């Protein structure tokens, strides 16, 4: 089973063609590629500043919206959400509380 997640790139980059400006067609990219791109962009804009706790920052940036979407998808059924995520229901509840989703 292929676990690669494809997401649409919603960027609306303009493409100039013979003097006419058009919106570029959205491209699909994997979730992995989107994270890689975001991380490269983050480091590119640090301008030499020292940072710490990047791992926790990235996890919270990804985990919170993922939990929100999963809870919507399961109509806030924690048992179904925990099964979908492969988590224990208690662990899910702890994460939902951490992000103010419970």
mmCIF file with all atom_site columns, C-alpha atoms in Angstrom:
data_model
loop_
_atom_site.group_PDB
_atom_site.id
_atom_site.type_symbol
_atom_site.label_atom_id
_atom_site.label_alt_id
_atom_site.label_comp_id
_atom_site.label_asym_id
_atom_site.label_entity_id
_atom_site.label_seq_id
_atom_site.pdbx_PDB_ins_code
_atom_site.Cartn_x
_atom_site.Cartn_y
_atom_site.Cartn_z
_atom_site.occupancy
_atom_site.B_iso_or_equiv
_atom_site.pdbx_formal_charge
_atom_site.auth_seq_id
_atom_site.auth_comp_id
_atom_site.auth_asym_id
_atom_site.auth_atom_id
_atom_site.pdbx_PDB_model_num
ATOM 1   C CA . UNK A 1 1   ? 0.000   0.000  0.000   1.00 0.00 ? 1   UNK A CA 1
ATOM 2   C CA . UNK A 1 2   ? 1.362   3.421  -0.971  1.00 0.00 ? 2   UNK A CA 1
ATOM 3   C CA . UNK A 1 3   ? 1.198   5.834  1.973   1.00 0.00 ? 3   UNK A CA 1
ATOM 4   C CA . UNK A 1 4   ? 2.305   8.870  -0.032  1.00 0.00 ? 4   UNK A CA 1
ATOM 5   C CA . UNK A 1 5   ? -0.208  11.648 0.459   1.00 0.00 ? 5   UNK A CA 1
ATOM 6   C CA . UNK A 1 6   ? -0.703  14.006 -2.461  1.00 0.00 ? 6   UNK A CA 1
ATOM 7   C CA . UNK A 1 7   ? -1.967  17.482 -1.749  1.00 0.00 ? 7   UNK A CA 1
ATOM 8   C CA . UNK A 1 8   ? -2.867  20.171 -4.250  1.00 0.00 ? 8   UNK A CA 1
ATOM 9   C CA . UNK A 1 9   ? -0.484  23.099 -4.422  1.00 0.00 ? 9   UNK A CA 1
ATOM 10  C CA . UNK A 1 10  ? -2.843  26.049 -4.079  1.00 0.00 ? 10  UNK A CA 1
ATOM 11  C CA . UNK A 1 11  ? -0.219  28.566 -5.023  1.00 0.00 ? 11  UNK A CA 1
ATOM 12  C CA . UNK A 1 12  ? -1.500  31.015 -7.596  1.00 0.00 ? 12  UNK A CA 1
ATOM 13  C CA . UNK A 1 13  ? 1.737   31.809 -9.327  1.00 0.00 ? 13  UNK A CA 1
ATOM 14  C CA . UNK A 1 14  ? 1.296   33.896 -12.412 1.00 0.00 ? 14  UNK A CA 1
ATOM 15  C CA . UNK A 1 15  ? 2.693   32.758 -15.727 1.00 0.00 ? 15  UNK A CA 1
ATOM 16  C CA . UNK A 1 16  ? 3.268   35.247 -18.496 1.00 0.00 ? 16  UNK A CA 1
ATOM 17  C CA . UNK A 1 17  ? 2.497   33.994 -21.964 1.00 0.00 ? 17  UNK A CA 1
ATOM 18  C CA . UNK A 1 18  ? 2.871   36.338 -24.944 1.00 0.00 ? 18  UNK A CA 1
ATOM 19  C CA . UNK A 1 19  ? 2.092   39.397 -22.860 1.00 0.00 ? 19  UNK A CA 1
ATOM 20  C CA . UNK A 1 20  ? -0.894  37.788 -21.151 1.00 0.00 ? 20  UNK A CA 1
ATOM 21  C CA . UNK A 1 21  ? -0.881  36.942 -17.469 1.00 0.00 ? 21  UNK A CA 1
ATOM 22  C CA . UNK A 1 22  ? -2.434  33.639 -16.473 1.00 0.00 ? 22  UNK A CA 1
ATOM 23  C CA . UNK A 1 23  ? -2.677  31.669 -13.273 1.00 0.00 ? 23  UNK A CA 1
ATOM 24  C CA . UNK A 1 24  ? -0.534  28.566 -13.274 1.00 0.00 ? 24  UNK A CA 1
ATOM 25  C CA . UNK A 1 25  ? -2.358  25.257 -13.040 1.00 0.00 ? 25  UNK A CA 1
ATOM 26  C CA . UNK A 1 26  ? -2.268  23.851 -9.502  1.00 0.00 ? 26  UNK A CA 1
ATOM 27  C CA . UNK A 1 27  ? 0.242   21.038 -9.094  1.00 0.00 ? 27  UNK A CA 1
ATOM 28  C CA . UNK A 1 28  ? 0.015   18.108 -6.713  1.00 0.00 ? 28  UNK A CA 1
ATOM 29  C CA . UNK A 1 29  ? 2.832   17.466 -4.288  1.00 0.00 ? 29  UNK A CA 1
ATOM 30  C CA . UNK A 1 30  ? 3.307   14.933 -1.573  1.00 0.00 ? 30  UNK A CA 1
ATOM 31  C CA . UNK A 1 31  ? 2.818   15.904 2.042   1.00 0.00 ? 31  UNK A CA 1
ATOM 32  C CA . UNK A 1 32  ? 6.477   15.031 2.545   1.00 0.00 ? 32  UNK A CA 1
ATOM 33  C CA . UNK A 1 33  ? 7.502   17.435 -0.234  1.00 0.00 ? 33  UNK A CA 1
ATOM 34  C CA . UNK A 1 34  ? 5.303   20.176 1.244   1.00 0.00 ? 34  UNK A CA 1
ATOM 35  C CA . UNK A 1 35  ? 6.959   19.776 4.654   1.00 0.00 ? 35  UNK A CA 1
ATOM 36  C CA . UNK A 1 36  ? 10.408  19.726 3.046   1.00 0.00 ? 36  UNK A CA 1
ATOM 37  C CA . UNK A 1 37  ? 9.614   22.903 1.107   1.00 0.00 ? 37  UNK A CA 1
ATOM 38  C CA . UNK A 1 38  ? 8.248   24.629 4.229   1.00 0.00 ? 38  UNK A CA 1
ATOM 39  C CA . UNK A 1 39  ? 11.309  23.667 6.279   1.00 0.00 ? 39  UNK A CA 1
ATOM 40  C CA . UNK A 1 40  ? 13.708  24.877 3.595   1.00 0.00 ? 40  UNK A CA 1
ATOM 41  C CA . UNK A 1 41  ? 11.767  28.131 3.399   1.00 0.00 ? 41  UNK A CA 1
ATOM 42  C CA . UNK A 1 42  ? 11.840  28.488 7.208   1.00 0.00 ? 42  UNK A CA 1
ATOM 43  C CA . UNK A 1 43  ? 15.620  28.033 7.372   1.00 0.00 ? 43  UNK A CA 1
ATOM 44  C CA . UNK A 1 44  ? 16.192  30.292 4.370   1.00 0.00 ? 44  UNK A CA 1
ATOM 45  C CA . UNK A 1 45  ? 14.400  33.150 6.163   1.00 0.00 ? 45  UNK A CA 1
ATOM 46  C CA . UNK A 1 46  ? 16.188  32.772 9.518   1.00 0.00 ? 46  UNK A CA 1
ATOM 47  C CA . UNK A 1 47  ? 18.913  35.123 8.334   1.00 0.00 ? 47  UNK A CA 1
ATOM 48  C CA . UNK A 1 48  ? 21.477  33.581 10.676  1.00 0.00 ? 48  UNK A CA 1
ATOM 49  C CA . UNK A 1 49  ? 19.293  33.689 13.792  1.00 0.00 ? 49  UNK A CA 1
ATOM 50  C CA . UNK A 1 50  ? 19.818  30.854 16.262  1.00 0.00 ? 50  UNK A CA 1
ATOM 51  C CA . UNK A 1 51  ? 16.751  28.679 16.858  1.00 0.00 ? 51  UNK A CA 1
ATOM 52  C CA . UNK A 1 52  ? 15.976  25.769 19.160  1.00 0.00 ? 52  UNK A CA 1
ATOM 53  C CA . UNK A 1 53  ? 13.144  23.278 19.586  1.00 0.00 ? 53  UNK A CA 1
ATOM 54  C CA . UNK A 1 54  ? 12.479  23.053 15.847  1.00 0.00 ? 54  UNK A CA 1
ATOM 55  C CA . UNK A 1 55  ? 11.257  19.466 16.231  1.00 0.00 ? 55  UNK A CA 1
ATOM 56  C CA . UNK A 1 56  ? 8.518   20.445 18.708  1.00 0.00 ? 56  UNK A CA 1
ATOM 57  C CA . UNK A 1 57  ? 7.582   23.476 16.610  1.00 0.00 ? 57  UNK A CA 1
ATOM 58  C CA . UNK A 1 58  ? 7.169   21.373 13.474  1.00 0.00 ? 58  UNK A CA 1
ATOM 59  C CA . UNK A 1 59  ? 5.191   18.677 15.295  1.00 0.00 ? 59  UNK A CA 1
ATOM 60  C CA . UNK A 1 60  ? 2.760   21.200 16.743  1.00 0.00 ? 60  UNK A CA 1
ATOM 61  C CA . UNK A 1 61  ? 2.384   22.940 13.372  1.00 0.00 ? 61  UNK A CA 1
ATOM 62  C CA . UNK A 1 62  ? 1.482   19.647 11.710  1.00 0.00 ? 62  UNK A CA 1
ATOM 63  C CA . UNK A 1 63  ? -0.257  17.790 14.535  1.00 0.00 ? 63  UNK A CA 1
ATOM 64  C CA . UNK A 1 64  ? -2.832  20.442 15.488  1.00 0.00 ? 64  UNK A CA 1
ATOM 65  C CA . UNK A 1 65  ? -4.381  20.918 12.024  1.00 0.00 ? 65  UNK A CA 1
ATOM 66  C CA . UNK A 1 66  ? -4.186  17.163 11.382  1.00 0.00 ? 66  UNK A CA 1
ATOM 67  C CA . UNK A 1 67  ? -6.185  16.511 14.555  1.00 0.00 ? 67  UNK A CA 1
ATOM 68  C CA . UNK A 1 68  ? -8.717  19.208 13.630  1.00 0.00 ? 68  UNK A CA 1
ATOM 69  C CA . UNK A 1 69  ? -9.304  17.690 10.202  1.00 0.00 ? 69  UNK A CA 1
ATOM 70  C CA . UNK A 1 70  ? -9.500  14.129 11.510  1.00 0.00 ? 70  UNK A CA 1
ATOM 71  C CA . UNK A 1 71  ? -12.001 15.162 14.186  1.00 0.00 ? 71  UNK A CA 1
ATOM 72  C CA . UNK A 1 72  ? -14.152 16.871 11.550  1.00 0.00 ? 72  UNK A CA 1
ATOM 73  C CA . UNK A 1 73  ? -13.871 13.838 9.275   1.00 0.00 ? 73  UNK A CA 1
ATOM 74  C CA . UNK A 1 74  ? -15.003 11.507 12.064  1.00 0.00 ? 74  UNK A CA 1
ATOM 75  C CA . UNK A 1 75  ? -17.695 13.961 13.220  1.00 0.00 ? 75  UNK A CA 1
ATOM 76  C CA . UNK A 1 76  ? -15.839 14.299 16.543  1.00 0.00 ? 76  UNK A CA 1
ATOM 77  C CA . UNK A 1 77  ? -16.069 10.581 17.261  1.00 0.00 ? 77  UNK A CA 1
ATOM 78  C CA . UNK A 1 78  ? -12.939 10.059 19.341  1.00 0.00 ? 78  UNK A CA 1
ATOM 79  C CA . UNK A 1 79  ? -12.987 6.282  19.041  1.00 0.00 ? 79  UNK A CA 1
ATOM 80  C CA . UNK A 1 80  ? -13.092 6.445  15.231  1.00 0.00 ? 80  UNK A CA 1
ATOM 81  C CA . UNK A 1 81  ? -10.483 9.228  15.181  1.00 0.00 ? 81  UNK A CA 1
ATOM 82  C CA . UNK A 1 82  ? -8.136  7.220  17.413  1.00 0.00 ? 82  UNK A CA 1
ATOM 83  C CA . UNK A 1 83  ? -8.524  4.159  15.189  1.00 0.00 ? 83  UNK A CA 1
ATOM 84  C CA . UNK A 1 84  ? -7.965  6.212  12.039  1.00 0.00 ? 84  UNK A CA 1
ATOM 85  C CA . UNK A 1 85  ? -4.786  7.721  13.514  1.00 0.00 ? 85  UNK A CA 1
ATOM 86  C CA . UNK A 1 86  ? -3.555  4.465  15.038  1.00 0.00 ? 86  UNK A CA 1
ATOM 87  C CA . UNK A 1 87  ? -3.565  5.971  18.530  1.00 0.00 ? 87  UNK A CA 1
ATOM 88  C CA . UNK A 1 88  ? -4.929  4.890  21.857  1.00 0.00 ? 88  UNK A CA 1
ATOM 89  C CA . UNK A 1 89  ? -8.087  6.893  22.637  1.00 0.00 ? 89  UNK A CA 1
ATOM 90  C CA . UNK A 1 90  ? -6.483  8.247  25.832  1.00 0.00 ? 90  UNK A CA 1
ATOM 91  C CA . UNK A 1 91  ? -3.473  9.472  23.847  1.00 0.00 ? 91  UNK A CA 1
ATOM 92  C CA . UNK A 1 92  ? -5.807  11.163 21.372  1.00 0.00 ? 92  UNK A CA 1
ATOM 93  C CA . UNK A 1 93  ? -7.670  12.904 24.209  1.00 0.00 ? 93  UNK A CA 1
ATOM 94  C CA . UNK A 1 94  ? -4.371  14.135 25.674  1.00 0.00 ? 94  UNK A CA 1
ATOM 95  C CA . UNK A 1 95  ? -3.337  15.563 22.305  1.00 0.00 ? 95  UNK A CA 1
ATOM 96  C CA . UNK A 1 96  ? -6.746  17.176 21.760  1.00 0.00 ? 96  UNK A CA 1
ATOM 97  C CA . UNK A 1 97  ? -6.472  18.857 25.173  1.00 0.00 ? 97  UNK A CA 1
ATOM 98  C CA . UNK A 1 98  ? -2.927  20.044 24.423  1.00 0.00 ? 98  UNK A CA 1
ATOM 99  C CA . UNK A 1 99  ? -4.149  21.916 21.355  1.00 0.00 ? 99  UNK A CA 1
ATOM 100 C CA . UNK A 1 100 ? -7.393  23.166 22.903  1.00 0.00 ? 100 UNK A CA 1
ATOM 101 C CA . UNK A 1 101 ? -9.525  20.930 20.702  1.00 0.00 ? 101 UNK A CA 1
ATOM 102 C CA . UNK A 1 102 ? -11.415 19.238 23.518  1.00 0.00 ? 102 UNK A CA 1
#
